Structures are given as C-alpha cells and as structure tokens.
Coordinates of C-alpha atoms in Angstrom, one line a residue:
Chain A
M926 CA 0.0 0.0 0.0
S927 CA 1.6 3.2 -1.1
N928 CA -0.7 6.1 -0.4
L929 CA -3.9 7.2 1.3
G930 CA -6.0 7.2 -1.9
A931 CA -5.1 3.6 -2.6
L932 CA -5.7 2.6 1.0
L933 CA -9.2 4.0 0.8
T934 CA -10.2 2.6 -2.6
S935 CA -9.0 -0.9 -1.9
N936 CA -10.7 -1.2 1.5
Q937 CA -13.9 0.9 1.5
S938 CA -16.8 -1.1 -0.1
D939 CA -18.9 1.9 -0.9
L940 CA -17.4 5.3 -1.8
D941 CA -20.7 7.0 -1.1
N942 CA -20.6 6.1 2.6
A943 CA -19.6 8.7 5.1
I944 CA -16.1 7.9 6.2
V945 CA -15.1 11.0 8.2
I946 CA -17.8 12.2 10.5
G947 CA -16.9 15.7 11.8
T948 CA -19.1 17.7 14.2
A949 CA -20.1 20.0 11.3
E950 CA -19.3 18.1 8.1
R951 CA -19.3 14.5 6.8
L952 CA -17.0 13.3 4.1
N953 CA -17.5 10.2 2.0
G954 CA -14.9 8.3 0.0
R955 CA -15.5 10.4 -3.2
D956 CA -15.1 13.7 -1.2
L957 CA -11.8 12.5 0.2
L958 CA -10.4 11.2 -3.1
S959 CA -11.3 14.4 -5.0
L960 CA -9.2 16.5 -2.6
G961 CA -5.9 15.4 -4.3
C962 CA -7.2 16.6 -7.7
K963 CA -7.5 20.2 -6.5
L964 CA -3.9 20.8 -5.4
P965 CA -2.2 23.7 -7.2
K966 CA 0.8 22.8 -9.2
R967 CA 3.3 24.7 -7.2
F968 CA 3.1 22.1 -4.4
Q969 CA 4.1 19.3 -6.7
G970 CA 7.3 17.7 -5.4
S971 CA 7.6 20.2 -2.6
N972 CA 8.3 19.7 1.1
V973 CA 5.3 20.8 3.1
A974 CA 4.8 21.2 6.8
L975 CA 1.3 20.8 8.3
K976 CA 0.3 22.5 11.5
I977 CA -3.5 22.2 11.8
S978 CA -5.5 21.8 15.0
D979 CA -8.9 20.9 13.5
P980 CA -8.9 17.2 12.8
L981 CA -11.2 17.4 9.8
T982 CA -9.1 20.1 8.1
F983 CA -6.0 18.0 9.0
I984 CA -7.4 14.9 7.3
K985 CA -8.5 16.9 4.2
A986 CA -5.0 18.3 3.9
L987 CA -3.4 14.9 4.1
F988 CA -5.6 13.6 1.3
A989 CA -4.8 16.7 -0.8
L990 CA -1.0 16.4 -0.3
D991 CA -0.3 12.6 0.0
G992 CA 1.2 11.2 -3.2
Q993 CA 1.7 14.7 -4.7
V994 CA 4.3 16.3 -2.6
H995 CA 7.8 15.0 -1.8
S996 CA 7.3 15.1 1.9
V997 CA 4.8 16.1 4.5
T998 CA 6.1 17.1 7.9
I999 CA 3.3 16.7 10.5
L1000 CA 3.6 19.2 13.4
S1001 CA 1.7 19.3 16.6
P1002 CA -0.7 22.3 16.6
D1003 CA 0.7 23.4 20.0
L1004 CA 4.3 23.4 18.8
S1005 CA 6.0 26.7 19.4
A1006 CA 7.0 29.0 16.5
E1007 CA 10.6 28.5 17.4
A1008 CA 10.4 24.7 17.5
T1009 CA 8.4 24.8 14.3
A1010 CA 11.2 26.6 12.6
V1011 CA 13.8 24.1 13.8
V1012 CA 11.8 21.1 12.6
M1013 CA 11.0 22.7 9.3
N1014 CA 14.6 23.6 8.7
K1015 CA 15.6 20.0 9.4
A1016 CA 13.0 18.8 7.0
D1017 CA 13.9 21.3 4.3
A1018 CA 10.2 22.2 4.4
D1019 CA 9.5 25.6 2.8
V1020 CA 5.8 25.9 3.1
L1021 CA 3.8 25.8 6.4
I1022 CA 0.1 25.0 5.9
A1023 CA -2.2 26.0 8.7
S1024 CA -5.5 26.0 6.8
L1025 CA -7.0 24.6 3.7
D1026 CA -7.2 28.1 2.1
E1027 CA -3.4 27.9 1.6
L1028 CA -3.9 24.7 -0.5
Q1029 CA -6.1 26.5 -3.1
G1030 CA -5.1 28.2 -6.2
D1031 CA -5.9 28.6 -9.9
E1032 CA -3.1 26.6 -11.4
Q1033 CA -4.5 23.2 -10.8
F1034 CA -3.1 20.1 -12.5
E1035 CA -4.0 16.6 -13.2
P1036 CA -2.5 14.7 -10.3
V1037 CA -0.1 11.9 -10.8
R1038 CA 0.0 9.9 -7.6
S1039 CA 3.8 9.6 -7.2
S1040 CA 3.0 7.4 -4.3
D1041 CA 6.2 7.9 -2.4
T1042 CA 5.5 10.9 -0.2
K1043 CA 7.6 10.8 2.9
W1044 CA 5.8 11.3 6.2
R1045 CA 7.8 13.1 8.8
L1046 CA 6.3 12.8 12.3
T1047 CA 7.4 14.6 15.5
T1048 CA 7.6 13.1 18.9
S1049 CA 5.6 14.5 21.8
G1050 CA 8.6 16.6 22.8
T1051 CA 7.7 16.6 26.5
T1052 CA 11.4 16.7 27.2
G1053 CA 13.5 19.2 25.2
E1054 CA 13.0 20.1 21.6
P1055 CA 10.7 17.9 19.5
K1056 CA 12.4 15.3 17.4
S1057 CA 11.2 14.2 14.0
V1058 CA 11.3 10.9 12.3
V1059 CA 10.7 10.0 8.6
H1060 CA 8.4 7.2 7.8
T1061 CA 7.3 5.6 4.5
F1062 CA 3.5 5.2 4.1
G1063 CA 4.1 1.4 4.1
N1064 CA 5.6 1.6 7.6
L1065 CA 2.7 3.6 8.9
V1066 CA 0.0 1.2 7.6
R1067 CA 1.9 -2.0 8.5
S1068 CA -0.6 -2.9 11.2
V1069 CA -3.7 -1.7 9.5
K1070 CA -6.2 -4.6 9.4
P1071 CA -8.3 -4.8 6.2
P1072 CA -12.1 -5.2 6.7
R1073 CA -13.2 -8.7 7.7
A1074 CA -16.0 -10.3 5.7
G1075 CA -19.2 -10.8 7.6
T1076 CA -18.5 -8.2 10.3
H1077 CA -20.0 -4.7 10.7
S1078 CA -17.9 -1.8 9.6
P1079 CA -16.0 -0.5 12.6
I1080 CA -16.9 3.0 13.8
W1081 CA -13.8 4.5 15.2
G1082 CA -13.7 7.4 17.7
L1083 CA -10.8 9.7 17.5
L1084 CA -9.7 11.1 20.9
Y1085 CA -6.1 11.6 20.0
D1086 CA -4.6 14.5 18.2
P1087 CA -4.3 13.1 14.6
S1088 CA -0.9 14.8 14.2
R1089 CA 0.6 12.3 16.6
L1090 CA 1.4 8.7 15.7
A1091 CA -1.3 7.3 17.9
G1092 CA -4.0 9.5 16.3
L1093 CA -2.7 9.0 12.8
Q1094 CA -2.9 5.3 13.4
V1095 CA -6.6 5.6 14.3
V1096 CA -7.3 7.6 11.1
L1097 CA -5.4 5.1 8.9
Q1098 CA -7.1 2.1 10.6
A1099 CA -10.5 3.6 10.2
I1100 CA -10.0 4.3 6.5
G1101 CA -8.0 1.1 5.7
G1102 CA -10.2 -1.1 7.8
G1103 CA -13.3 -0.3 5.8
G1104 CA -14.8 1.8 8.6
S1105 CA -15.7 5.3 9.6
L1106 CA -14.2 7.8 11.9
I1107 CA -16.0 10.1 14.5
L1108 CA -14.1 13.3 15.2
S1109 CA -14.6 15.2 18.4
E1110 CA -13.5 18.6 19.6
A1111 CA -10.2 18.4 21.4
H1112 CA -11.0 21.3 23.7
D1113 CA -14.2 19.6 24.9
D1114 CA -14.1 17.8 28.2
I1115 CA -14.0 14.1 28.2
A1116 CA -17.7 13.8 29.3
R1117 CA -18.8 15.7 26.2
R1118 CA -16.6 13.7 23.9
V1119 CA -17.9 10.4 25.3
E1120 CA -21.4 11.7 24.9
L1121 CA -20.7 12.4 21.2
L1122 CA -19.2 8.9 20.7
V1123 CA -22.2 7.3 22.3
R1124 CA -24.6 9.3 20.1
Q1125 CA -22.7 8.4 16.9
G1126 CA -22.6 4.7 17.8
C1127 CA -18.8 4.4 18.3
T1128 CA -17.7 0.8 18.3
H1129 CA -13.9 1.1 18.3
L1130 CA -11.9 3.4 20.5
S1131 CA -8.2 4.0 21.1
A1132 CA -6.8 6.1 24.0
T1133 CA -3.9 6.2 26.4
P1134 CA -4.4 4.4 29.8
S1135 CA -4.6 7.9 31.4
M1136 CA -7.4 8.8 29.0
W1137 CA -9.2 5.5 29.6
R1138 CA -9.1 6.1 33.4
K1139 CA -10.9 9.4 32.8
I1140 CA -13.3 7.7 30.4
L1141 CA -14.2 5.1 33.0
M1142 CA -14.9 7.8 35.5
T1143 CA -17.4 9.3 33.1
P1144 CA -20.9 7.9 33.9
L1145 CA -21.9 7.9 30.2
S1146 CA -19.1 5.5 29.4
D1147 CA -21.4 2.7 30.5
E1148 CA -23.4 3.4 27.3
L1149 CA -20.5 3.0 24.9
N1150 CA -21.1 -0.3 23.0
L1151 CA -17.5 -1.1 22.3
Q1152 CA -16.2 -4.0 20.3
Q1153 CA -12.6 -2.8 20.3
V1154 CA -10.8 -1.1 23.1
T1155 CA -7.2 -0.1 22.3
L1156 CA -4.6 1.3 24.7
G1157 CA -1.3 2.8 23.8
G1158 CA 1.3 5.5 24.5
E1159 CA 1.7 4.6 28.2
I1160 CA 2.1 1.4 30.2
A1161 CA -1.1 -0.6 30.4
D1162 CA -1.1 -2.2 33.8
D1163 CA -3.3 -5.2 34.9
R1164 CA -5.6 -2.9 36.8
I1165 CA -6.7 -0.7 33.8
L1166 CA -6.8 -3.8 31.5
S1167 CA -9.1 -5.7 33.8
A1168 CA -11.3 -2.7 34.5
L1169 CA -11.8 -2.3 30.7
C1170 CA -12.5 -6.0 30.2
K1171 CA -15.1 -5.8 32.9
R1172 CA -16.8 -2.6 31.7
Y1173 CA -16.8 -3.7 28.0
P1174 CA -17.2 -7.5 28.2
S1175 CA -17.9 -8.0 24.5
A1176 CA -14.9 -5.9 23.4
R1177 CA -11.5 -7.1 22.4
V1178 CA -9.0 -5.3 24.6
T1179 CA -5.7 -4.6 22.8
H1180 CA -2.7 -2.7 24.0
I1181 CA -0.4 -1.4 21.4
Y1182 CA 3.3 -0.9 21.6
A1183 CA 4.4 1.8 19.2
S1184 CA 6.7 4.8 19.3
T1185 CA 7.3 7.7 16.9
E1186 CA 10.8 6.4 16.5
L1187 CA 9.7 2.9 15.6
G1188 CA 6.4 3.5 14.0
V1189 CA 4.0 0.7 14.7
G1190 CA 5.3 -2.0 17.0
F1191 CA 3.1 -4.8 18.1
A1192 CA -0.2 -5.5 19.8
V1193 CA -1.0 -7.6 22.8
Q1194 CA -4.5 -9.0 23.2
D1195 CA -4.5 -11.4 26.1
G1196 CA -5.7 -8.8 28.6
K1197 CA -2.6 -9.0 30.7
A1198 CA 0.1 -6.4 31.3
G1199 CA 3.3 -6.6 29.3
F1200 CA 3.9 -9.1 26.6
P1201 CA 4.8 -12.8 26.3
A1202 CA 8.6 -13.5 26.6
S1203 CA 8.2 -15.7 23.6
Y1204 CA 8.1 -12.5 21.5
L1205 CA 11.8 -12.2 22.1
T1206 CA 12.6 -15.4 20.3
S1207 CA 10.0 -15.4 17.6
M1208 CA 9.8 -12.6 15.0
L1209 CA 6.5 -10.8 15.6
N1210 CA 4.9 -8.6 13.1
G1211 CA 8.3 -8.5 11.3
L1212 CA 10.0 -7.2 14.4
A1213 CA 13.0 -8.7 16.3
M1214 CA 13.4 -7.7 19.9
K1215 CA 16.1 -8.0 22.5
I1216 CA 16.7 -6.7 26.0
M1217 CA 20.0 -5.0 26.8
E1218 CA 20.8 -3.6 30.3
G1219 CA 17.1 -3.6 31.1
I1220 CA 16.1 -1.6 28.0
L1221 CA 14.0 -3.0 25.1
W1222 CA 15.6 -2.8 21.6
I1223 CA 13.6 -3.5 18.5
K1224 CA 14.6 -4.1 15.0
P1225 CA 12.1 -3.6 12.2
S1226 CA 12.5 -6.4 9.7
N1227 CA 12.3 -4.5 6.4
H1228 CA 15.3 -2.3 6.1
V1229 CA 13.6 -0.2 3.4
N1230 CA 10.9 0.7 5.9
R1231 CA 13.1 1.6 8.7
P1232 CA 12.4 5.1 10.1
S1233 CA 15.4 7.5 10.1
A1234 CA 16.4 10.4 12.3
A1235 CA 19.6 11.5 13.9
H1236 CA 18.5 11.1 17.5
I1237 CA 17.6 7.4 17.2
R1238 CA 20.1 5.1 18.9
V1239 CA 20.7 2.1 16.6
D1240 CA 23.2 -0.7 17.4
D1241 CA 25.5 -2.6 15.0
E1242 CA 22.8 -5.2 14.3
G1243 CA 20.2 -2.6 13.4
Y1244 CA 18.2 -2.7 16.7
I1245 CA 16.6 0.6 17.7
C1246 CA 16.7 1.7 21.3
T1247 CA 13.1 2.2 22.6
E1248 CA 14.3 3.9 25.8
D1249 CA 11.7 1.7 27.6
R1250 CA 12.8 -0.1 30.7
V1251 CA 11.5 -3.7 31.0
Q1252 CA 11.7 -6.5 33.4
I1253 CA 11.3 -10.3 32.8
E1254 CA 8.9 -11.9 35.2
D1255 CA 8.4 -15.6 34.6
D1256 CA 7.3 -15.8 30.9
R1257 CA 6.2 -12.2 30.7
I1258 CA 8.1 -9.0 29.8
L1259 CA 6.7 -6.2 31.9
F1260 CA 7.2 -2.5 31.1
L1261 CA 8.7 -0.5 34.0
G1262 CA 8.8 2.9 32.4
R1263 CA 10.8 5.3 30.4
E1264 CA 14.5 5.7 30.9
A1265 CA 13.8 9.4 31.6
T1266 CA 11.4 8.7 34.5
L1267 CA 13.9 6.7 36.5
V1268 CA 14.5 9.0 39.4
N1269 CA 17.3 8.7 42.0
V1270 CA 16.3 9.5 45.5
G1271 CA 19.1 9.2 48.0
G1272 CA 20.9 6.7 45.8
V1273 CA 17.8 4.5 45.3
K1274 CA 16.5 4.4 41.7
L1275 CA 12.7 4.7 41.5
Q1276 CA 10.7 4.1 38.4
L1277 CA 7.8 6.6 38.7
E1278 CA 5.4 4.5 36.6
V1279 CA 5.8 1.5 38.8
L1280 CA 5.0 3.5 41.9
E1281 CA 2.0 5.0 40.3
S1282 CA 0.7 1.6 39.2
K1283 CA 1.0 0.3 42.8
L1284 CA -0.6 3.3 44.4
R1285 CA -3.6 3.2 42.0
N1286 CA -4.5 0.0 43.9
H1287 CA -5.3 2.1 46.9
P1288 CA -9.1 2.2 47.3
M1289 CA -9.0 6.0 48.1
V1290 CA -7.0 6.7 44.9
S1291 CA -8.5 7.2 41.5
D1292 CA -5.4 8.3 39.7
C1293 CA -1.9 9.6 40.6
A1294 CA 1.3 11.0 39.3
F1295 CA 4.8 11.1 40.9
S1296 CA 7.4 13.6 39.9
S1297 CA 10.8 14.5 41.3
I1298 CA 11.6 17.8 43.0
A1299 CA 15.1 19.0 43.9
N1300 CA 16.1 18.6 47.5
P1301 CA 19.2 19.8 49.4
I1302 CA 19.5 16.7 51.5
L1303 CA 19.0 13.9 49.0
G1304 CA 19.3 15.6 45.6
S1305 CA 15.7 14.9 44.9
V1306 CA 12.6 13.7 46.6
L1307 CA 9.2 12.7 45.2
K1308 CA 6.1 14.8 44.9
L1309 CA 2.8 13.1 44.5
E1310 CA -0.3 14.5 42.8
V1311 CA -3.3 12.4 43.6
V1312 CA -6.9 12.4 42.4
P1313 CA -9.0 11.0 45.3
A1314 CA -11.5 8.3 44.5
H1315 CA -14.1 9.9 46.7
P1316 CA -14.6 13.4 48.1
V1317 CA -12.1 14.2 50.8
E1318 CA -13.4 15.6 54.1
D1319 CA -10.2 16.2 55.9
E1320 CA -7.2 16.8 53.6
K1321 CA -4.6 16.3 56.3
T1322 CA -6.0 12.9 57.3
Y1323 CA -6.2 11.8 53.7
K1324 CA -2.6 12.8 53.0
R1325 CA -1.4 11.0 56.2
E1326 CA -3.2 7.8 55.1
I1327 CA -1.6 8.0 51.7
K1328 CA 1.8 8.5 53.1
S1329 CA 1.4 5.7 55.6
W1330 CA 0.3 3.4 52.8
C1331 CA 3.4 4.4 50.8
R1332 CA 5.6 3.7 53.8
E1333 CA 4.2 0.2 54.2
N1334 CA 4.0 -0.7 50.5
L1335 CA 6.8 1.1 48.7
Q1336 CA 10.5 1.7 49.4
I1337 CA 11.0 4.4 52.0
E1338 CA 12.6 6.7 49.4
A1339 CA 9.4 6.5 47.4
V1340 CA 7.3 8.0 50.2
P1341 CA 6.3 11.4 48.8
A1342 CA 7.8 14.4 50.6
K1343 CA 4.9 16.4 49.3
I1344 CA 1.3 15.5 48.3
E1345 CA -1.1 17.6 46.3
L1346 CA -4.8 16.7 45.9
I1347 CA -6.0 17.5 42.4
K1348 CA -9.4 17.2 40.8
E1349 CA -8.3 15.5 37.6
M1350 CA -5.1 14.5 36.0
A1351 CA -3.7 16.9 33.4
L1352 CA -3.1 15.2 30.1
A1353 CA -0.8 16.4 27.5
V1354 CA -1.9 16.9 23.9
S1355 CA -0.5 13.4 23.3
G1356 CA -3.1 12.1 25.8
K1357 CA -0.3 11.0 28.1
M1358 CA -0.2 12.0 31.7
Q1359 CA 1.6 15.2 32.4
R1360 CA 4.1 14.8 35.2
V1361 CA 4.6 18.2 36.9
S1362 CA 8.2 18.6 37.8
K1363 CA 8.9 21.5 39.9
C1364 CA 12.5 22.5 40.4
V1365 CA 13.0 23.9 43.9
R1366 CA 16.4 25.2 43.3
Chain B
M1177 CA 2.3 35.2 65.9
I1178 CA 4.5 32.2 66.8
N1179 CA 8.2 32.5 66.2
L1180 CA 10.2 30.7 63.6
R1181 CA 11.7 28.3 66.1
D1182 CA 8.3 27.1 67.2
R1183 CA 7.0 26.9 63.6
I1184 CA 9.9 24.7 62.7
K1185 CA 9.3 22.5 65.8
L1186 CA 5.6 22.1 64.9
V1187 CA 6.5 20.8 61.5
F1188 CA 9.1 18.5 63.0
N1189 CA 6.6 17.1 65.4
E1190 CA 4.0 16.7 62.7
L1191 CA 6.4 14.7 60.5
W1192 CA 7.6 12.7 63.5
A1193 CA 4.1 11.6 64.4
E1194 CA 3.6 10.2 60.9
D1195 CA 6.4 7.7 61.4
H1196 CA 6.7 7.1 65.1
D1197 CA 4.5 5.9 68.0
V1198 CA 6.6 7.5 70.7
D1199 CA 6.8 11.2 71.5
P1200 CA 9.1 13.4 69.5
P1201 CA 12.5 14.3 71.1
E1202 CA 12.7 17.7 72.9
L1203 CA 14.6 20.0 70.5
Q1204 CA 17.2 22.2 72.2
D1205 CA 19.7 24.5 70.6
D1206 CA 22.5 22.0 71.1
T1207 CA 20.5 18.9 70.0
V1208 CA 22.4 17.2 67.2
L1209 CA 20.0 16.8 64.3
L1210 CA 21.2 13.3 63.2
E1211 CA 20.8 12.1 66.8
T1212 CA 17.2 12.9 67.0
G1213 CA 16.2 9.6 65.4
M1214 CA 15.3 11.2 62.1
D1215 CA 17.2 9.8 59.2
S1216 CA 18.3 11.6 56.1
M1217 CA 15.2 10.7 54.2
G1218 CA 13.2 12.2 57.1
F1219 CA 15.3 15.4 56.9
A1220 CA 14.7 15.6 53.1
V1221 CA 11.0 15.5 53.7
F1222 CA 11.3 17.9 56.6
V1223 CA 13.0 20.5 54.4
T1224 CA 10.3 20.1 51.7
M1225 CA 7.5 20.5 54.4
L1226 CA 9.2 23.6 55.7
D1227 CA 9.4 25.0 52.2
D1228 CA 5.6 24.7 52.1
E1229 CA 5.0 25.9 55.6
L1230 CA 7.4 28.9 55.5
G1231 CA 7.4 29.6 51.8
Y1232 CA 11.1 29.5 51.3
D1233 CA 14.0 27.1 51.1
P1234 CA 17.2 28.6 52.6
F1235 CA 19.3 25.7 51.1
A1236 CA 18.3 26.9 47.6
A1237 CA 18.9 30.5 48.5
D1238 CA 22.4 30.0 50.0
S1239 CA 25.2 29.9 47.5
E1240 CA 27.4 27.8 49.7
A1241 CA 26.7 24.2 50.7
V1242 CA 25.5 24.5 54.3
Y1243 CA 25.0 21.6 56.6
P1244 CA 23.6 22.7 60.0
R1245 CA 24.5 20.1 62.6
T1246 CA 22.5 21.2 65.6
F1247 CA 18.9 22.4 65.9
G1248 CA 20.2 25.8 66.9
E1249 CA 22.2 26.1 63.7
F1250 CA 19.3 24.9 61.7
V1251 CA 16.9 27.5 63.1
A1252 CA 19.6 30.3 62.7
F1253 CA 20.1 29.2 59.1
Y1254 CA 16.4 29.5 58.4
G1255 CA 16.3 32.8 60.3
K1256 CA 19.2 34.2 58.1
H1257 CA 17.3 33.5 54.9
A1258 CA 13.8 34.5 56.2
P1259 CA 12.2 36.9 53.7
D1260 CA 11.6 40.4 55.0
E1261 CA 8.1 40.8 56.1

C-alpha cells in the first residue's frame, strides 16, 4: 500500500458512505479522493509542513497532499514557533500549511500519484525540543487490518490529536479497515466527547491508559457499546486492563506498543500487562526484539521501511533503542517505564510509573502522578499528585493515610515528601499524563 | 504570631508523628540533628515540608553548601534567609 487514496479505494466497499464524521461536516470516499485533484501545481514535489488543529481540516490536507508532494512534515498544533522553525529547517520544508485556504489556487493540475511521499512525524517533545522521524507510508500502515468479511464496519472514535502517531494510526485504521471515523473537539471535556461517541454509535476506541481512566470515571461511558478497546502510549497495567475487560465484556482489549521512533510496533490481546517473553525469540509482526541492560531494543525487519532520524540510537545489528525499561517476570516481559522517568532518591533508583501503578490499587486513589523535586539533602525527593477516588473531608488525614500506605507498600525513598490533591489528571496533547516537575532550586 | 523556632518545631513534630508511635524528642539548641532519630530521608521530607509551611528554602537561597548540625544552627540558618516581612 503506497498512499492514502489507494488505502481508501481498496478497503472501502462503498465510496458514497460517510467515512469521516466531523461535528459540522461529513466526508464520503469520493469527497476525500477528490481533494488530491485540487492541489495547485506549485506544491508538486515540494516539502510541506502541516500544523493544523482541526482534525477534519487536517485529514483533508493529508488527502490533498499525499502522493503529490515530496514530503509532509506533520507538526503538533501546539508546537512553538521556534520549534516549528527548527523542525521545518531540518525537514527542508519551505511551506507551512495552517488552513485549507493555503492549498487552493488557480493553477490546478491533473494529479499523478507519485506514491512515495515521505511522512515526517514529530515526537511528543515533552522533554527538550521535539524530534522528528521520517516514515514511509508502508511503515505507517503495516498494522492496519483490512475489513473482515461478515462483520460490521468499525466506527472508530478519534480522541487523539491526529498529528501524533497514535492519532494517525486511528485515522489510517478507520480508512483502511473499511470503517468510519468520528471526530470530536479536542477542547471539549471528556464527558462531552464520550457523549458524542455514544450518540454516533462508536464501536472502536483508542486512547492512552490515562485517558481510559478518565473515560471510565465518566458515567456515560457505560453506554458505549465497544467491540474494540485499544490502549497505547503509556504502560497498560493489569488494573486498567481488567477494568476495561469488565466494563466492556464484548470488546477485544488490545494494548499497542508503538513509538514515533519505531512507528507501529506490536499489539497484545490477552488482557494481561506486558507481553509474552516468547516475542523475544520469535519474530513478531516482522520485528525482532532484545533486552540490553534492562532496555528494550527492537529491529524492524524491512530495512527499506526503517524510520530514520539523527537522535535514534541504533546498534550494529540494526536494533533501535526504545528507551523503555522492561523486566522479565516468569514468561512475561513487563514495562517498568521510560529511561527518563527513572529517578534517583538518596541513591535509590525509583521508576515513577511502577510507583503510580502500585498506588492506584489504593481504594482511596483514583489516579496519581509522581514527579521529582530538587532537595538539598538527597538531591531529589518525590512529589505526588493524587486524584482522590471519593470526596475528601479532611485533607490532612487523607494525606497522612496515603503517606502511611506508601511507607508500608513502597520503598521508604518513594514516600512522597509532598502531596497535592487535584481534581483531575492533566493530560498532554498526546493524551499522556503530564508529570509536573517543579524545580525547587 | 508564633516565632520561627516554634513553627519549625511544629513541622518537625508533625512529621515525627507520621512515622513514630513515641513522643518526639525535645529539640534544644545543642540537639544534634542526626541524633534525633530522624534519618536523612526524614530530613529531606522535613525541608520540603518547611518550604511549604514557611514559603522558602534557605538551602536553595544560599550559594554555599550549608550543613547545619544542631537544631540551633538549623533555626539560625532559616532565620538568616527568612524573607523580610
């Protein structure tokens, strides 16, 4: 599969069906395919950057450009002007498209689908400047499942920003899987977005574990009739997986391992955290994996499809460093967290995600986030932000209970020096939890 | 308004009660901090709690590495860096 148009025509059974369902506009297959025919000639073979916040406009722009331009650099709408300039410079992109108006003009041409447009994606950029990675279309659609005979067309809900890998995957899966896609307004709160998904009959939904926790706390989520529940972007622990299996008994619950660096990785569907250790010895989805010094390294099989970027660590054998720390437990590989969230408190290394996963078992805790704060005695100590499961009458007693639980169930260094009660977890544009790190010094 | 010494003592006692069933030690000027029964993790938390309670962290404000040994030195160090009111 070489481009969006081909993906659509070969997998959508009826081009008159609505495929993209926006809040104000619906697009069928013909609408989408016609977009590529309207592109002014000056864009042909150029390097274009897209920075569009409205998902419908974004998808339209992709259809207009894919297969016609040399490369599309996809930028997060919240990327600063400075970072935008850096990424565009690196990508040799000379045009920045922020709206569809900029893609119009008189000098239209008969499009020739050159089919080899390079897609450049940027990482979340939560730490430092955003990094960008070039993918081929083939690499991005590697895991897209074609429609299955005898099943209903999937109705995907898009909760992610489509400019990120996870969101783009949902868009491609909906189009290439013979289904449709419900768009929602990113600035709406989760309750409103869930309400829209219920109303539009969403059957397939993909979100980060942090987003899923919020969804499960939304009363209307009971009315979602899901056949597919997909988690990605963060560690899916046993607790969230079993909560989702219980809430959506007829859904298949899948957690995806993917990263901007690697593109699509692999999917796990047995409802348990981590992945089977057998994946290390058998090639899965064309990927080879190994663990070095506690870090997972993955090698995409097809060298042609390998994403490229300067910041990616690749070893002599072609394995890419995922920067994810893992641990082997019996016949299971469990994710511990990112290399960057390994915090040293008084000489003891603490993986923040592991602590969070344990504390979420506390009946008084709905969600939580650890971060490190500078400390003159130990270098750093932990701060905890917690969303209480029930209304708290006495904050002091609540905090004392949480601290005492941490003292009994975690290492002493993991006992938070500071606890803040918050109403809800702040999520980044990527849908991932935002750890607030306050530097005291 | 209670003085700085007593505010620091109150925070110390509050932290002590979280982790101990016995009464906190009596803090005198010549009490050696590391002999109070509070370990370095405890002191790290203590300093963080004081930052919240008093609104400043003298360790961050002082350009030199300072290690108060007695409670008297500790209080004096906080007093030296107290913001003007």
